[in-house]
Amino acid sequence: MAAIQTTPETHDVVVIGSGAGGGTVAHVLTALGVRVTLLEAGPMLDPYREFKEHLWPYEVDHRGAEEGGKQYFGRGKHGGYFSTTSGGWELDGEPYTVGDGSQFRWFRSRIVGGRTNHYGRMSFRFSDYDFHPYDRDGLGTNWPISYDDIAPYYDKAETLIGVTGSREGIRSAPDGVFQDPPPPKAHELLVKAASERLGIACIPNRRAVLTRSVNGRPACHYCGQCNRGCVTASNYSSSQVQIFPALETGRLRIIDLAMAREIVTDGRGTVTEIIYIDKRTRQEARLRCRVLVLAASACESARILLNSKTSEFPNGVANSSGVVGRFLMDTVGFGLSARVPSLEGLPRYNSDGAGGAHLYMPWWGWERQQALGFPRGYHIEIGGGYRMPGIGSFGRVARESGYGVGLKAQARRDYGTSISMQGRGEMIPNNFSYCEIDPTTVDQWGIPVLRFHFKWSDYEIDQARHMEETFRAIFDTMGGLVRGRSARDASGISVPGSIIHEVGAVRMGTDPRTSALNGFCQTHDVDNLFVCDGGSFVSNPDKNPTLTINALAWRASEYMAEEMRAGNL
Amino acid sequence: MDQGSQITRRQVLKQLAMAVTAGGAGVFNLDAARVVHALVGEERTQTGGYALQLLTEQEFATVSRLAELIVPADAGGGSGVDAGAPEFIDLLCSQNDELADIYQGGLAWLDATMRQRVGTRFVDAVPDNQTAFLDALVEAERSDVESDLGPGVQFFGWIRRMTVDAYYTSPIGIADLQYQGNTSMTRYTVPQEAIDFVNRQIEKM
């Protein structure tokens, strides 16, 4: 490696990562007049080149099977060729390892905006009770903040990014600042009727998709392809909604293709520099900074901390507690699909809608948790409708019907009659689920990689079983013919990491001996160091994490700006 | 929806650009226009002859016959051949040795087995013999008992899934299904007749 380059300038705030956390920090700080330098491990985003929105499968010669039919061999892109995902479960030259006896999948996106360019846009507030889980059932740990602390920041985040929804007054799913939701799709009316017959409320979904224009972003045009990225920015992505506007302030500088390696301190517990690799030149570079914010994703931020061993922090910067990397969580996932014969003959119509489902079922059992036999809850997401056909859409029909005119007839009959339900539930953090530095492996940049360990406990297995019973009951009510589980494990529970809600690993708390961060995402050990991604999560409620990452990062940014103004940082 | 009404990404984006211009939202105009121009250049013309990438003429003829049997033309739409399945298969095989082996090996097995059975290659057999053989493969596929048709079952599974994919990802297959999306709407509504239909099902529930 060539001579180390040092930039003499001191940057006010350096942010590592440009997803939901980094995007929010960049947006809020630049709006408050603070200069921000943002490092992103991937390239700058050009939505028009990157997003495959509106492309028909026949407009590419491989129809979406990818070159050489990669999708057929399980080597294609996550979510299919048309999904916008610069990144995936494996990145060339940037491996991770998994400990013996564990399973873990880690989805990384290397591009400005990160995973927010294509994520599901589910935007659920945590409930008041989600912040003190230990007080409820003696499991896990309480957060150092309450719902009242974060509620104003949920308001701000929802107002900026735009979230659809309806006011319902359900304790497990607090109401927010909502745009009008789109009407239910036809098949969802059937699900709602079956669900409500079983006493499970089914309400308008809460997704970060605009139904009316905000800040020059036009309302959704209902192509249903949010997962491909949206050229009109009618849904939330940190790139289009926060980072591009922040660039317009003149106070944001982006250094792309910059792979952060380690933090440098002054020997007295203050961060002075971040060392990164410029991927274009493979050269090492340093940035001096007044404040450093890690927002590289929960595990990537933990990795940077653990790889930063200094004289005062031999176990990694800000890790005097030893909790960095620990209490890693994913969401409990379980899916079931069914063919619903009563939908045969439903008139064809455009069911694309706002992408994803227009209805969902929030957790309904918080008052009778004791009787259920497992702690914590889950919500249910619905799939179905007349979807754009793609690779594999009629694989089952082909196997069932053999070949010939009968195959075509069955495809016409079955099209649009499938409904799926996906449970998304809360796991209890445990001592067997963590990441650490692999002592033997480095990536192509010479940076030691993470090794994952993960274990579901009976709490999660029992919850997945309850999901299965519930989904079967709903399908039975609507006369659905259940096909099978979505996962391969005997219990049907998702592979750890595969729901892509990995959080924790740099958790916050009141006690510096058992947590790495305070309630403002500031490390207990180092005043000028913050972690503003999902790493701070103390628990992982059945609320998809992005909106809470936005809100926590917003709150941390205002605190940071005030501390800088007051001369404390 | 008929085939003629299929619209391209370029057209949709053009509509969007016009809608945004009309709405006065501003910033997207230039960028949207840029996309439209870029995509014009990208659009491929699907007409004209196809130059084989990997398969021999003989292999391609067999793949074409199989594609026609798997997805035949009927009142609802054309065949697997009309949808470009043989070209799709040849192209992907030319990019992937593993897939090429599956096809070339499978086709060789198919012809050898047909010769034993009826004395000709598959493509030269009379239609009744061709369908009788495919029926035997489907029967073997559904049976729990192992048979010497195993390699054929494997190969047929591949060509069937890829033919079906090629058909339903083509304009004629999409029209056959009457998929009506991948467009832009200013307001999302569900037709009343669809709502009424579901409500009738709910009453029976």
JSON list of C-alpha atoms in Angstrom, two decimals, chain A residues 303-444:
[
{"chain": "A", "resi": 303, "resn": "ARG", "atom": "CA", "xyz": [-17.15, -4.06, 12.69]},
{"chain": "A", "resi": 304, "resn": "ILE", "atom": "CA", "xyz": [-15.54, -0.62, 12.42]},
{"chain": "A", "resi": 305, "resn": "LEU", "atom": "CA", "xyz": [-15.58, -0.21, 16.21]},
{"chain": "A", "resi": 306, "resn": "LEU", "atom": "CA", "xyz": [-14.14, -3.68, 16.83]},
{"chain": "A", "resi": 307, "resn": "ASN", "atom": "CA", "xyz": [-11.44, -3.14, 14.21]},
{"chain": "A", "resi": 308, "resn": "SER", "atom": "CA", "xyz": [-10.38, 0.13, 15.88]},
{"chain": "A", "resi": 309, "resn": "LYS", "atom": "CA", "xyz": [-8.07, -0.97, 18.67]},
{"chain": "A", "resi": 310, "resn": "THR", "atom": "CA", "xyz": [-6.31, 1.93, 20.37]},
{"chain": "A", "resi": 311, "resn": "SER", "atom": "CA", "xyz": [-4.24, 2.35, 23.52]},
{"chain": "A", "resi": 312, "resn": "GLU", "atom": "CA", "xyz": [-7.24, 3.42, 25.58]},
{"chain": "A", "resi": 313, "resn": "PHE", "atom": "CA", "xyz": [-9.64, 0.98, 23.89]},
{"chain": "A", "resi": 314, "resn": "PRO", "atom": "CA", "xyz": [-7.84, -2.36, 23.45]},
{"chain": "A", "resi": 315, "resn": "ASN", "atom": "CA", "xyz": [-11.16, -4.14, 22.71]},
{"chain": "A", "resi": 316, "resn": "GLY", "atom": "CA", "xyz": [-12.24, -1.59, 20.13]},
{"chain": "A", "resi": 317, "resn": "VAL", "atom": "CA", "xyz": [-13.19, 2.05, 20.33]},
{"chain": "A", "resi": 318, "resn": "ALA", "atom": "CA", "xyz": [-16.22, 2.71, 22.56]},
{"chain": "A", "resi": 319, "resn": "ASN", "atom": "CA", "xyz": [-16.28, -0.91, 23.65]},
{"chain": "A", "resi": 320, "resn": "SER", "atom": "CA", "xyz": [-15.22, -0.71, 27.28]},
{"chain": "A", "resi": 321, "resn": "SER", "atom": "CA", "xyz": [-18.49, -2.48, 28.08]},
{"chain": "A", "resi": 322, "resn": "GLY", "atom": "CA", "xyz": [-17.68, -5.39, 25.77]},
{"chain": "A", "resi": 323, "resn": "VAL", "atom": "CA", "xyz": [-21.20, -5.29, 24.31]},
{"chain": "A", "resi": 324, "resn": "VAL", "atom": "CA", "xyz": [-20.20, -4.19, 20.80]},
{"chain": "A", "resi": 325, "resn": "GLY", "atom": "CA", "xyz": [-21.25, -6.97, 18.43]},
{"chain": "A", "resi": 326, "resn": "ARG", "atom": "CA", "xyz": [-23.49, -8.58, 21.04]},
{"chain": "A", "resi": 327, "resn": "PHE", "atom": "CA", "xyz": [-27.30, -8.79, 21.29]},
{"chain": "A", "resi": 328, "resn": "LEU", "atom": "CA", "xyz": [-27.65, -8.98, 17.53]},
{"chain": "A", "resi": 329, "resn": "MET", "atom": "CA", "xyz": [-31.26, -9.47, 16.47]},
{"chain": "A", "resi": 330, "resn": "ASP", "atom": "CA", "xyz": [-33.24, -10.14, 13.31]},
{"chain": "A", "resi": 331, "resn": "THR", "atom": "CA", "xyz": [-36.99, -10.32, 12.85]},
{"chain": "A", "resi": 332, "resn": "VAL", "atom": "CA", "xyz": [-38.77, -13.65, 13.25]},
{"chain": "A", "resi": 333, "resn": "GLY", "atom": "CA", "xyz": [-40.15, -14.46, 9.81]},
{"chain": "A", "resi": 334, "resn": "PHE", "atom": "CA", "xyz": [-42.67, -17.08, 8.82]},
{"chain": "A", "resi": 335, "resn": "GLY", "atom": "CA", "xyz": [-44.63, -17.28, 5.58]},
{"chain": "A", "resi": 336, "resn": "LEU", "atom": "CA", "xyz": [-47.48, -19.34, 4.24]},
{"chain": "A", "resi": 337, "resn": "SER", "atom": "CA", "xyz": [-49.23, -19.17, 0.90]},
{"chain": "A", "resi": 338, "resn": "ALA", "atom": "CA", "xyz": [-52.47, -20.61, -0.41]},
{"chain": "A", "resi": 339, "resn": "ARG", "atom": "CA", "xyz": [-54.47, -20.88, -3.56]},
{"chain": "A", "resi": 340, "resn": "VAL", "atom": "CA", "xyz": [-57.85, -19.34, -2.93]},
{"chain": "A", "resi": 341, "resn": "PRO", "atom": "CA", "xyz": [-60.41, -20.86, -5.32]},
{"chain": "A", "resi": 342, "resn": "SER", "atom": "CA", "xyz": [-63.05, -18.28, -4.43]},
{"chain": "A", "resi": 343, "resn": "LEU", "atom": "CA", "xyz": [-60.92, -15.72, -6.29]},
{"chain": "A", "resi": 344, "resn": "GLU", "atom": "CA", "xyz": [-61.25, -17.68, -9.54]},
{"chain": "A", "resi": 345, "resn": "GLY", "atom": "CA", "xyz": [-63.20, -15.50, -11.93]},
{"chain": "A", "resi": 346, "resn": "LEU", "atom": "CA", "xyz": [-62.41, -12.24, -10.17]},
{"chain": "A", "resi": 347, "resn": "PRO", "atom": "CA", "xyz": [-62.48, -9.65, -12.98]},
{"chain": "A", "resi": 348, "resn": "ARG", "atom": "CA", "xyz": [-59.01, -8.74, -14.17]},
{"chain": "A", "resi": 349, "resn": "TYR", "atom": "CA", "xyz": [-57.93, -5.26, -13.12]},
{"chain": "A", "resi": 350, "resn": "ASN", "atom": "CA", "xyz": [-54.74, -3.34, -12.41]},
{"chain": "A", "resi": 351, "resn": "SER", "atom": "CA", "xyz": [-53.83, -4.42, -8.89]},
{"chain": "A", "resi": 352, "resn": "ASP", "atom": "CA", "xyz": [-50.28, -3.03, -8.83]},
{"chain": "A", "resi": 353, "resn": "GLY", "atom": "CA", "xyz": [-51.20, -0.18, -6.51]},
{"chain": "A", "resi": 354, "resn": "ALA", "atom": "CA", "xyz": [-48.70, 1.57, -4.28]},
{"chain": "A", "resi": 355, "resn": "GLY", "atom": "CA", "xyz": [-46.36, -1.41, -4.20]},
{"chain": "A", "resi": 356, "resn": "GLY", "atom": "CA", "xyz": [-46.71, -3.93, -1.42]},
{"chain": "A", "resi": 357, "resn": "ALA", "atom": "CA", "xyz": [-49.97, -4.50, 0.35]},
{"chain": "A", "resi": 358, "resn": "HIS", "atom": "CA", "xyz": [-52.57, -1.81, 1.03]},
{"chain": "A", "resi": 359, "resn": "LEU", "atom": "CA", "xyz": [-53.73, -3.53, 4.24]},
{"chain": "A", "resi": 360, "resn": "TYR", "atom": "CA", "xyz": [-51.95, -5.31, 7.09]},
{"chain": "A", "resi": 361, "resn": "MET", "atom": "CA", "xyz": [-52.71, -6.82, 10.47]},
{"chain": "A", "resi": 362, "resn": "PRO", "atom": "CA", "xyz": [-50.95, -5.17, 13.41]},
{"chain": "A", "resi": 363, "resn": "TRP", "atom": "CA", "xyz": [-50.28, -7.25, 16.52]},
{"chain": "A", "resi": 364, "resn": "TRP", "atom": "CA", "xyz": [-53.53, -7.95, 18.34]},
{"chain": "A", "resi": 365, "resn": "GLY", "atom": "CA", "xyz": [-52.52, -9.99, 21.37]},
{"chain": "A", "resi": 366, "resn": "TRP", "atom": "CA", "xyz": [-50.63, -7.60, 23.63]},
{"chain": "A", "resi": 367, "resn": "GLU", "atom": "CA", "xyz": [-53.22, -7.79, 26.40]},
{"chain": "A", "resi": 368, "resn": "ARG", "atom": "CA", "xyz": [-53.32, -11.57, 26.62]},
{"chain": "A", "resi": 369, "resn": "GLN", "atom": "CA", "xyz": [-49.65, -12.28, 26.08]},
{"chain": "A", "resi": 370, "resn": "GLN", "atom": "CA", "xyz": [-49.52, -14.63, 29.09]},
{"chain": "A", "resi": 371, "resn": "ALA", "atom": "CA", "xyz": [-52.06, -16.98, 27.56]},
{"chain": "A", "resi": 372, "resn": "LEU", "atom": "CA", "xyz": [-50.28, -17.28, 24.23]},
{"chain": "A", "resi": 373, "resn": "GLY", "atom": "CA", "xyz": [-47.26, -19.28, 25.36]},
{"chain": "A", "resi": 374, "resn": "PHE", "atom": "CA", "xyz": [-44.66, -16.99, 23.80]},
{"chain": "A", "resi": 375, "resn": "PRO", "atom": "CA", "xyz": [-43.50, -13.46, 24.58]},
{"chain": "A", "resi": 376, "resn": "ARG", "atom": "CA", "xyz": [-43.95, -10.42, 22.34]},
{"chain": "A", "resi": 377, "resn": "GLY", "atom": "CA", "xyz": [-45.87, -10.09, 19.11]},
{"chain": "A", "resi": 378, "resn": "TYR", "atom": "CA", "xyz": [-45.90, -10.07, 15.35]},
{"chain": "A", "resi": 379, "resn": "HIS", "atom": "CA", "xyz": [-47.74, -8.38, 12.52]},
{"chain": "A", "resi": 380, "resn": "ILE", "atom": "CA", "xyz": [-48.96, -9.93, 9.29]},
{"chain": "A", "resi": 381, "resn": "GLU", "atom": "CA", "xyz": [-48.13, -8.73, 5.79]},
{"chain": "A", "resi": 382, "resn": "ILE", "atom": "CA", "xyz": [-50.29, -9.76, 2.84]},
{"chain": "A", "resi": 383, "resn": "GLY", "atom": "CA", "xyz": [-49.29, -10.67, -0.72]},
{"chain": "A", "resi": 384, "resn": "GLY", "atom": "CA", "xyz": [-51.43, -11.37, -3.76]},
{"chain": "A", "resi": 385, "resn": "GLY", "atom": "CA", "xyz": [-53.17, -9.85, -6.77]},
{"chain": "A", "resi": 386, "resn": "TYR", "atom": "CA", "xyz": [-52.62, -9.83, -10.49]},
{"chain": "A", "resi": 387, "resn": "ARG", "atom": "CA", "xyz": [-48.89, -9.35, -10.48]},
{"chain": "A", "resi": 388, "resn": "MET", "atom": "CA", "xyz": [-46.61, -8.76, -13.44]},
{"chain": "A", "resi": 389, "resn": "PRO", "atom": "CA", "xyz": [-45.53, -12.24, -14.51]},
{"chain": "A", "resi": 390, "resn": "GLY", "atom": "CA", "xyz": [-41.85, -13.01, -14.27]},
{"chain": "A", "resi": 391, "resn": "ILE", "atom": "CA", "xyz": [-39.34, -15.82, -14.10]},
{"chain": "A", "resi": 392, "resn": "GLY", "atom": "CA", "xyz": [-40.84, -18.65, -12.06]},
{"chain": "A", "resi": 393, "resn": "SER", "atom": "CA", "xyz": [-44.36, -17.20, -11.77]},
{"chain": "A", "resi": 394, "resn": "PHE", "atom": "CA", "xyz": [-45.96, -20.31, -13.28]},
{"chain": "A", "resi": 395, "resn": "GLY", "atom": "CA", "xyz": [-43.48, -22.98, -12.24]},
{"chain": "A", "resi": 396, "resn": "ARG", "atom": "CA", "xyz": [-46.01, -24.62, -9.98]},
{"chain": "A", "resi": 397, "resn": "VAL", "atom": "CA", "xyz": [-48.74, -24.53, -12.61]},
{"chain": "A", "resi": 398, "resn": "ALA", "atom": "CA", "xyz": [-46.33, -26.15, -15.08]},
{"chain": "A", "resi": 399, "resn": "ARG", "atom": "CA", "xyz": [-45.48, -28.98, -12.69]},
{"chain": "A", "resi": 400, "resn": "GLU", "atom": "CA", "xyz": [-49.09, -29.58, -11.75]},
{"chain": "A", "resi": 401, "resn": "SER", "atom": "CA", "xyz": [-50.52, -29.52, -15.25]},
{"chain": "A", "resi": 402, "resn": "GLY", "atom": "CA", "xyz": [-47.83, -31.33, -17.23]},
{"chain": "A", "resi": 403, "resn": "TYR", "atom": "CA", "xyz": [-47.83, -29.52, -20.55]},
{"chain": "A", "resi": 404, "resn": "GLY", "atom": "CA", "xyz": [-50.02, -28.39, -23.40]},
{"chain": "A", "resi": 405, "resn": "VAL", "atom": "CA", "xyz": [-53.31, -26.51, -23.60]},
{"chain": "A", "resi": 406, "resn": "GLY", "atom": "CA", "xyz": [-54.18, -27.70, -20.10]},
{"chain": "A", "resi": 407, "resn": "LEU", "atom": "CA", "xyz": [-51.16, -25.85, -18.76]},
{"chain": "A", "resi": 408, "resn": "LYS", "atom": "CA", "xyz": [-52.32, -22.60, -20.31]},
{"chain": "A", "resi": 409, "resn": "ALA", "atom": "CA", "xyz": [-55.86, -23.11, -19.05]},
{"chain": "A", "resi": 410, "resn": "GLN", "atom": "CA", "xyz": [-54.63, -23.70, -15.50]},
{"chain": "A", "resi": 411, "resn": "ALA", "atom": "CA", "xyz": [-52.42, -20.63, -15.67]},
{"chain": "A", "resi": 412, "resn": "ARG", "atom": "CA", "xyz": [-55.44, -18.50, -16.63]},
{"chain": "A", "resi": 413, "resn": "ARG", "atom": "CA", "xyz": [-57.52, -20.06, -13.87]},
{"chain": "A", "resi": 414, "resn": "ASP", "atom": "CA", "xyz": [-54.86, -19.76, -11.15]},
{"chain": "A", "resi": 415, "resn": "TYR", "atom": "CA", "xyz": [-53.50, -16.33, -12.05]},
{"chain": "A", "resi": 416, "resn": "GLY", "atom": "CA", "xyz": [-54.25, -13.92, -9.22]},
{"chain": "A", "resi": 417, "resn": "THR", "atom": "CA", "xyz": [-55.69, -16.58, -6.90]},
{"chain": "A", "resi": 418, "resn": "SER", "atom": "CA", "xyz": [-52.60, -16.92, -4.71]},
{"chain": "A", "resi": 419, "resn": "ILE", "atom": "CA", "xyz": [-52.46, -15.14, -1.39]},
{"chain": "A", "resi": 420, "resn": "SER", "atom": "CA", "xyz": [-49.48, -15.16, 0.94]},
{"chain": "A", "resi": 421, "resn": "MET", "atom": "CA", "xyz": [-49.13, -14.11, 4.52]},
{"chain": "A", "resi": 422, "resn": "GLN", "atom": "CA", "xyz": [-45.84, -13.18, 6.09]},
{"chain": "A", "resi": 423, "resn": "GLY", "atom": "CA", "xyz": [-45.43, -12.90, 9.84]},
{"chain": "A", "resi": 424, "resn": "ARG", "atom": "CA", "xyz": [-42.90, -10.43, 11.17]},
{"chain": "A", "resi": 425, "resn": "GLY", "atom": "CA", "xyz": [-42.23, -10.91, 14.86]},
{"chain": "A", "resi": 426, "resn": "GLU", "atom": "CA", "xyz": [-40.03, -9.85, 17.74]},
{"chain": "A", "resi": 427, "resn": "MET", "atom": "CA", "xyz": [-37.14, -12.00, 18.92]},
{"chain": "A", "resi": 428, "resn": "ILE", "atom": "CA", "xyz": [-35.67, -11.86, 22.40]},
{"chain": "A", "resi": 429, "resn": "PRO", "atom": "CA", "xyz": [-31.97, -10.89, 22.30]},
{"chain": "A", "resi": 430, "resn": "ASN", "atom": "CA", "xyz": [-29.79, -13.74, 23.53]},
{"chain": "A", "resi": 431, "resn": "ASN", "atom": "CA", "xyz": [-26.17, -14.54, 24.33]},
{"chain": "A", "resi": 432, "resn": "PHE", "atom": "CA", "xyz": [-25.75, -16.84, 21.34]},
{"chain": "A", "resi": 433, "resn": "SER", "atom": "CA", "xyz": [-26.51, -14.24, 18.70]},
{"chain": "A", "resi": 434, "resn": "TYR", "atom": "CA", "xyz": [-23.64, -11.87, 18.01]},
{"chain": "A", "resi": 435, "resn": "CYS", "atom": "CA", "xyz": [-20.93, -10.87, 15.58]},
{"chain": "A", "resi": 436, "resn": "GLU", "atom": "CA", "xyz": [-17.21, -10.63, 16.17]},
{"chain": "A", "resi": 437, "resn": "ILE", "atom": "CA", "xyz": [-14.05, -10.09, 14.16]},
{"chain": "A", "resi": 438, "resn": "ASP", "atom": "CA", "xyz": [-13.00, -13.26, 12.34]},
{"chain": "A", "resi": 439, "resn": "PRO", "atom": "CA", "xyz": [-9.37, -13.73, 13.43]},
{"chain": "A", "resi": 440, "resn": "THR", "atom": "CA", "xyz": [-8.30, -15.32, 10.14]},
{"chain": "A", "resi": 441, "resn": "THR", "atom": "CA", "xyz": [-10.07, -13.52, 7.30]},
{"chain": "A", "resi": 442, "resn": "VAL", "atom": "CA", "xyz": [-9.76, -10.09, 5.69]},
{"chain": "A", "resi": 443, "resn": "ASP", "atom": "CA", "xyz": [-11.64, -8.60, 2.75]},
{"chain": "A", "resi": 444, "resn": "GLN", "atom": "CA", "xyz": [-10.00, -7.37, -0.45]}
]
